[in-house]
């Protein structure tokens, strides 16, 4: 079974803090994704990586950056957290079509 | 950005009822359509991937159909059970858009009352 893990289920941070969300997959997938989910808005793509050190902006990249130094790990970075970044963050990986999701991190920025 | 719309936004049904939801998308950019089920406190999990016009897929009491010419897919649940309560997401893989990732709809939240 494909396993996608995220470093935290719940996280509380203060405005202005630098926040790291980590995602690890164990199936040697090329593609990895970061989404955020907000009520009524579905999953919105923040960033996407299709190979080590390669990345593409998604629909809402502002305020975020990413890092993919190893194939199995994709990190989402909030350089200076703001209250409007309070959300559920989901990581996913895929080889071609089907995406496999992690359990999500619920981030609250105070 | 591709526009993927789902309706209704939420649905409350009684155990045993059959129900269906709609996902609509721009037919001109179609490559593949995905359905996912997302239960509370769990990860979204794939139900179906559909690529051909007229495709019908089935998994237990859940089935889906696809019409790429008119740009919609239906998800049906026969004899809903409380364990079917979840958010159902559809997602489009587009063609010729320069976008490699899926575009998700906002989901249909289903509550099945015992």
mmCIF file of C-alpha atoms in Angstrom:
data_model
loop_
_atom_site.group_PDB
_atom_site.id
_atom_site.type_symbol
_atom_site.label_atom_id
_atom_site.label_comp_id
_atom_site.label_asym_id
_atom_site.label_seq_id
_atom_site.Cartn_x
_atom_site.Cartn_y
_atom_site.Cartn_z
ATOM 1 C CA UNK A 1 0.000 0.000 0.000
ATOM 2 C CA UNK A 2 1.134 3.490 -0.806
ATOM 3 C CA UNK A 3 1.765 5.500 2.289
ATOM 4 C CA UNK A 4 1.856 9.276 2.423
ATOM 5 C CA UNK A 5 2.642 10.730 5.816
ATOM 6 C CA UNK A 6 2.552 14.292 7.060
ATOM 7 C CA UNK A 7 4.615 15.496 9.987
ATOM 8 C CA UNK A 8 1.759 16.805 12.144
ATOM 9 C CA UNK A 9 -2.016 16.343 12.339
ATOM 10 C CA UNK A 10 -2.550 19.595 14.216
ATOM 11 C CA UNK A 11 -0.332 22.661 14.436
ATOM 12 C CA UNK A 12 -0.807 26.039 16.114
ATOM 13 C CA UNK A 13 1.523 28.885 15.179
ATOM 14 C CA UNK A 14 1.704 32.630 15.703
ATOM 15 C CA UNK A 15 1.499 35.320 13.045
ATOM 16 C CA UNK A 16 4.924 35.966 11.547
ATOM 17 C CA UNK A 17 6.416 32.583 12.420
ATOM 18 C CA UNK A 18 8.135 30.468 9.771
ATOM 19 C CA UNK A 19 6.261 27.186 9.407
ATOM 20 C CA UNK A 20 7.421 23.937 7.839
ATOM 21 C CA UNK A 21 4.982 21.230 6.793
ATOM 22 C CA UNK A 22 6.651 17.972 5.823
ATOM 23 C CA UNK A 23 5.345 15.226 3.585
ATOM 24 C CA UNK A 24 6.943 11.849 2.914
ATOM 25 C CA UNK A 25 5.834 9.121 0.477
ATOM 26 C CA UNK A 26 7.224 5.610 0.271
ATOM 27 C CA UNK A 27 6.342 4.545 -3.281
ATOM 28 C CA UNK A 28 9.010 6.280 -5.342
ATOM 29 C CA UNK A 29 6.431 8.559 -6.976
ATOM 30 C CA UNK A 30 7.695 11.290 -9.271
ATOM 31 C CA UNK A 31 4.903 13.761 -8.563
ATOM 32 C CA UNK A 32 4.058 15.371 -5.261
ATOM 33 C CA UNK A 33 1.475 18.040 -4.451
ATOM 34 C CA UNK A 34 0.437 20.443 -1.718
ATOM 35 C CA UNK A 35 -3.206 21.498 -1.413
ATOM 36 C CA UNK A 36 -5.189 23.493 1.048
ATOM 37 C CA UNK A 37 -8.820 22.829 1.792
ATOM 38 C CA UNK A 38 -11.206 25.490 3.033
ATOM 39 C CA UNK A 39 -14.977 25.187 3.546
ATOM 40 C CA UNK A 40 -16.879 25.543 0.279
ATOM 41 C CA UNK A 41 -13.708 25.831 -1.798
ATOM 42 C CA UNK A 42 -12.598 22.242 -2.274
ATOM 43 C CA UNK A 43 -8.937 21.376 -2.673
ATOM 44 C CA UNK A 44 -6.836 24.189 -4.108
ATOM 45 C CA UNK A 45 -3.377 23.456 -5.440
ATOM 46 C CA UNK A 46 -0.565 25.453 -3.849
ATOM 47 C CA UNK A 47 2.521 23.864 -5.430
ATOM 48 C CA UNK A 48 3.402 20.793 -7.405
ATOM 49 C CA UNK A 49 6.728 18.999 -7.924
ATOM 50 C CA UNK A 50 7.361 16.567 -10.769
ATOM 51 C CA UNK A 51 10.932 15.659 -9.866
ATOM 52 C CA UNK A 52 13.646 16.367 -7.343
ATOM 53 C CA UNK A 53 14.376 20.095 -7.211
ATOM 54 C CA UNK A 54 11.611 20.770 -9.769
ATOM 55 C CA UNK A 55 8.484 22.671 -8.846
ATOM 56 C CA UNK A 56 5.535 24.439 -10.412
ATOM 57 C CA UNK A 57 3.223 27.019 -8.923
ATOM 58 C CA UNK A 58 -0.350 25.967 -8.460
ATOM 59 C CA UNK A 59 -3.417 28.161 -8.174
ATOM 60 C CA UNK A 60 -2.590 29.883 -4.888
ATOM 61 C CA UNK A 61 1.206 29.966 -4.370
ATOM 62 C CA UNK A 62 1.368 33.413 -2.759
ATOM 63 C CA UNK A 63 2.813 33.300 0.740
ATOM 64 C CA UNK A 64 4.201 29.775 0.282
ATOM 65 C CA UNK A 65 7.376 28.152 -0.971
ATOM 66 C CA UNK A 66 8.377 24.509 -1.348
ATOM 67 C CA UNK A 67 11.432 22.297 -1.242
ATOM 68 C CA UNK A 68 12.069 18.919 -2.854
ATOM 69 C CA UNK A 69 15.643 17.856 -2.118
ATOM 70 C CA UNK A 70 14.855 14.133 -2.078
ATOM 71 C CA UNK A 71 12.326 12.222 -4.136
ATOM 72 C CA UNK A 72 10.348 10.977 -1.160
ATOM 73 C CA UNK A 73 10.038 14.292 0.668
ATOM 74 C CA UNK A 74 8.168 17.459 -0.257
ATOM 75 C CA UNK A 75 8.112 20.355 2.174
ATOM 76 C CA UNK A 76 5.739 23.311 2.257
ATOM 77 C CA UNK A 77 7.108 26.483 3.849
ATOM 78 C CA UNK A 78 5.163 29.445 5.119
ATOM 79 C CA UNK A 79 7.836 32.135 5.305
ATOM 80 C CA UNK A 80 5.798 34.391 7.585
ATOM 81 C CA UNK A 81 2.542 32.809 8.691
ATOM 82 C CA UNK A 82 -0.606 34.910 8.552
ATOM 83 C CA UNK A 83 -4.081 34.291 9.924
ATOM 84 C CA UNK A 84 -5.497 33.779 6.424
ATOM 85 C CA UNK A 85 -3.265 30.721 6.117
ATOM 86 C CA UNK A 86 -5.287 28.933 8.782
ATOM 87 C CA UNK A 87 -6.506 25.892 6.883
ATOM 88 C CA UNK A 88 -6.303 22.142 6.324
ATOM 89 C CA UNK A 89 -3.198 21.256 4.308
ATOM 90 C CA UNK A 90 -3.082 18.036 2.317
ATOM 91 C CA UNK A 91 -0.114 16.454 0.634
ATOM 92 C CA UNK A 92 -0.460 13.941 -2.211
ATOM 93 C CA UNK A 93 1.777 11.902 -4.478
ATOM 94 C CA UNK A 94 1.224 10.159 -7.791
ATOM 95 C CA UNK A 95 2.993 8.201 -10.473
ATOM 96 C CA UNK A 96 0.622 8.996 -13.317
ATOM 97 C CA UNK A 97 -3.111 9.347 -12.738
ATOM 98 C CA UNK A 98 -4.350 8.420 -9.274
ATOM 99 C CA UNK A 99 -3.233 10.629 -6.402
ATOM 100 C CA UNK A 100 -2.596 9.230 -2.930
ATOM 101 C CA UNK A 101 -3.210 11.598 -0.070
ATOM 102 C CA UNK A 102 -1.754 12.064 3.369
ATOM 103 C CA UNK A 103 -3.995 12.512 6.435
ATOM 104 C CA UNK A 104 -3.747 16.295 6.412
ATOM 105 C CA UNK A 105 -2.383 18.910 8.784
ATOM 106 C CA UNK A 106 -4.819 21.328 10.364
ATOM 107 C CA UNK A 107 -2.862 24.554 10.824
ATOM 108 C CA UNK A 108 -4.146 27.380 12.976
ATOM 109 C CA UNK A 109 -2.330 30.722 12.851
ATOM 110 C CA UNK A 110 -3.128 32.995 15.787
ATOM 111 C CA UNK B 1 -7.931 27.656 -14.255
ATOM 112 C CA UNK B 2 -10.366 24.921 -15.318
ATOM 113 C CA UNK B 3 -13.821 25.247 -13.813
ATOM 114 C CA UNK B 4 -15.012 22.033 -12.152
ATOM 115 C CA UNK B 5 -18.392 22.341 -10.476
ATOM 116 C CA UNK B 6 -20.144 19.914 -8.187
ATOM 117 C CA UNK B 7 -23.750 19.875 -7.083
ATOM 118 C CA UNK B 8 -25.349 19.781 -4.671
ATOM 119 C CA UNK B 9 -22.948 21.217 -2.125
ATOM 120 C CA UNK B 10 -24.460 19.036 0.602
ATOM 121 C CA UNK B 11 -27.053 16.324 0.912
ATOM 122 C CA UNK B 12 -28.858 14.688 3.834
ATOM 123 C CA UNK B 13 -30.552 11.352 3.141
ATOM 124 C CA UNK B 14 -32.033 8.519 5.157
ATOM 125 C CA UNK B 15 -30.434 5.098 5.366
ATOM 126 C CA UNK B 16 -31.607 3.029 2.413
ATOM 127 C CA UNK B 17 -32.194 5.998 0.100
ATOM 128 C CA UNK B 18 -30.429 6.067 -3.233
ATOM 129 C CA UNK B 19 -28.758 9.301 -4.224
ATOM 130 C CA UNK B 20 -26.684 10.887 -6.939
ATOM 131 C CA UNK B 21 -24.435 13.903 -7.419
ATOM 132 C CA UNK B 22 -23.145 15.762 -10.447
ATOM 133 C CA UNK B 23 -19.730 16.937 -11.544
ATOM 134 C CA UNK B 24 -19.550 19.246 -14.560
ATOM 135 C CA UNK B 25 -16.443 20.371 -16.412
ATOM 136 C CA UNK B 26 -15.381 22.002 -19.689
ATOM 137 C CA UNK B 27 -15.665 19.252 -22.304
ATOM 138 C CA UNK B 28 -13.116 20.822 -24.629
ATOM 139 C CA UNK B 29 -10.251 20.225 -22.201
ATOM 140 C CA UNK B 30 -11.074 16.724 -21.017
ATOM 141 C CA UNK B 31 -8.395 14.080 -20.432
ATOM 142 C CA UNK B 32 -9.523 12.134 -17.338
ATOM 143 C CA UNK B 33 -11.996 12.472 -14.497
ATOM 144 C CA UNK B 34 -11.372 11.257 -10.962
ATOM 145 C CA UNK B 35 -13.796 10.646 -8.096
ATOM 146 C CA UNK B 36 -12.533 10.598 -4.509
ATOM 147 C CA UNK B 37 -14.233 9.902 -1.209
ATOM 148 C CA UNK B 38 -13.074 11.864 1.838
ATOM 149 C CA UNK B 39 -14.273 10.675 5.217
ATOM 150 C CA UNK B 40 -13.830 12.889 8.256
ATOM 151 C CA UNK B 41 -10.419 12.458 9.932
ATOM 152 C CA UNK B 42 -9.160 10.271 7.071
ATOM 153 C CA UNK B 43 -7.270 10.821 3.806
ATOM 154 C CA UNK B 44 -9.186 11.213 0.537
ATOM 155 C CA UNK B 45 -9.211 7.898 -1.283
ATOM 156 C CA UNK B 46 -9.715 7.253 -4.972
ATOM 157 C CA UNK B 47 -12.981 5.719 -6.121
ATOM 158 C CA UNK B 48 -12.769 5.874 -9.906
ATOM 159 C CA UNK B 49 -10.657 7.192 -12.750
ATOM 160 C CA UNK B 50 -12.617 7.588 -15.972
ATOM 161 C CA UNK B 51 -11.292 8.481 -19.388
ATOM 162 C CA UNK B 52 -13.704 7.372 -22.118
ATOM 163 C CA UNK B 53 -17.028 8.900 -23.099
ATOM 164 C CA UNK B 54 -19.789 6.569 -21.934
ATOM 165 C CA UNK B 55 -17.568 4.969 -19.271
ATOM 166 C CA UNK B 56 -19.432 3.373 -16.397
ATOM 167 C CA UNK B 57 -17.583 2.196 -13.305
ATOM 168 C CA UNK B 58 -18.882 0.365 -10.268
ATOM 169 C CA UNK B 59 -17.556 -0.407 -6.797
ATOM 170 C CA UNK B 60 -20.074 -2.155 -4.578
ATOM 171 C CA UNK B 61 -23.105 0.128 -4.207
ATOM 172 C CA UNK B 62 -21.326 3.098 -5.788
ATOM 173 C CA UNK B 63 -21.219 3.675 -9.530
ATOM 174 C CA UNK B 64 -20.263 6.510 -11.846
ATOM 175 C CA UNK B 65 -20.968 7.498 -15.429
ATOM 176 C CA UNK B 66 -19.150 9.877 -17.734
ATOM 177 C CA UNK B 67 -20.276 12.066 -20.623
ATOM 178 C CA UNK B 68 -17.268 13.893 -22.062
ATOM 179 C CA UNK B 69 -19.197 15.466 -24.948
ATOM 180 C CA UNK B 70 -21.523 17.394 -22.678
ATOM 181 C CA UNK B 71 -19.026 17.689 -19.839
ATOM 182 C CA UNK B 72 -20.536 15.895 -16.845
ATOM 183 C CA UNK B 73 -20.210 12.855 -14.628
ATOM 184 C CA UNK B 74 -22.733 11.381 -12.207
ATOM 185 C CA UNK B 75 -21.926 9.460 -9.040
ATOM 186 C CA UNK B 76 -24.691 7.164 -7.762
ATOM 187 C CA UNK B 77 -24.999 5.509 -4.381
ATOM 188 C CA UNK B 78 -27.608 2.766 -4.148
ATOM 189 C CA UNK B 79 -29.164 2.102 -0.744
ATOM 190 C CA UNK B 80 -27.083 4.640 1.209
ATOM 191 C CA UNK B 81 -25.609 3.508 4.526
ATOM 192 C CA UNK B 82 -24.293 5.660 7.401
ATOM 193 C CA UNK B 83 -20.737 4.611 6.477
ATOM 194 C CA UNK B 84 -21.221 6.331 3.098
ATOM 195 C CA UNK B 85 -21.246 9.673 4.913
ATOM 196 C CA UNK B 86 -18.299 11.598 3.474
ATOM 197 C CA UNK B 87 -17.375 14.383 1.090
ATOM 198 C CA UNK B 88 -17.239 13.216 -2.515
ATOM 199 C CA UNK B 89 -14.769 15.093 -4.704
ATOM 200 C CA UNK B 90 -14.408 15.043 -8.439
ATOM 201 C CA UNK B 91 -11.249 16.206 -10.171
ATOM 202 C CA UNK B 92 -10.375 16.858 -13.787
ATOM 203 C CA UNK B 93 -7.131 16.190 -15.554
ATOM 204 C CA UNK B 94 -7.179 18.654 -18.422
ATOM 205 C CA UNK B 95 -5.595 18.558 -21.837
ATOM 206 C CA UNK B 96 -3.817 21.344 -23.615
ATOM 207 C CA UNK B 97 -3.912 23.571 -20.585
ATOM 208 C CA UNK B 98 -0.256 23.316 -19.631
ATOM 209 C CA UNK B 99 -1.405 22.136 -16.233
ATOM 210 C CA UNK B 100 -0.066 18.803 -14.984
ATOM 211 C CA UNK B 101 -2.080 18.619 -11.786
ATOM 212 C CA UNK B 102 -5.740 17.788 -11.160
ATOM 213 C CA UNK B 103 -8.339 20.521 -10.716
ATOM 214 C CA UNK B 104 -10.783 19.654 -7.949
ATOM 215 C CA UNK B 105 -14.396 20.639 -7.516
ATOM 216 C CA UNK B 106 -15.589 21.901 -4.151
ATOM 217 C CA UNK B 107 -17.164 18.554 -3.259
ATOM 218 C CA UNK B 108 -20.566 17.208 -2.260
ATOM 219 C CA UNK B 109 -20.933 16.498 1.448
ATOM 220 C CA UNK B 110 -23.215 13.516 2.065
ATOM 221 C CA UNK B 111 -24.792 12.768 5.456
ATOM 222 C CA UNK B 112 -26.709 9.489 5.782
ATOM 223 C CA UNK B 113 -29.026 9.339 8.793
ATOM 224 C CA UNK B 114 -29.590 5.894 10.376
#
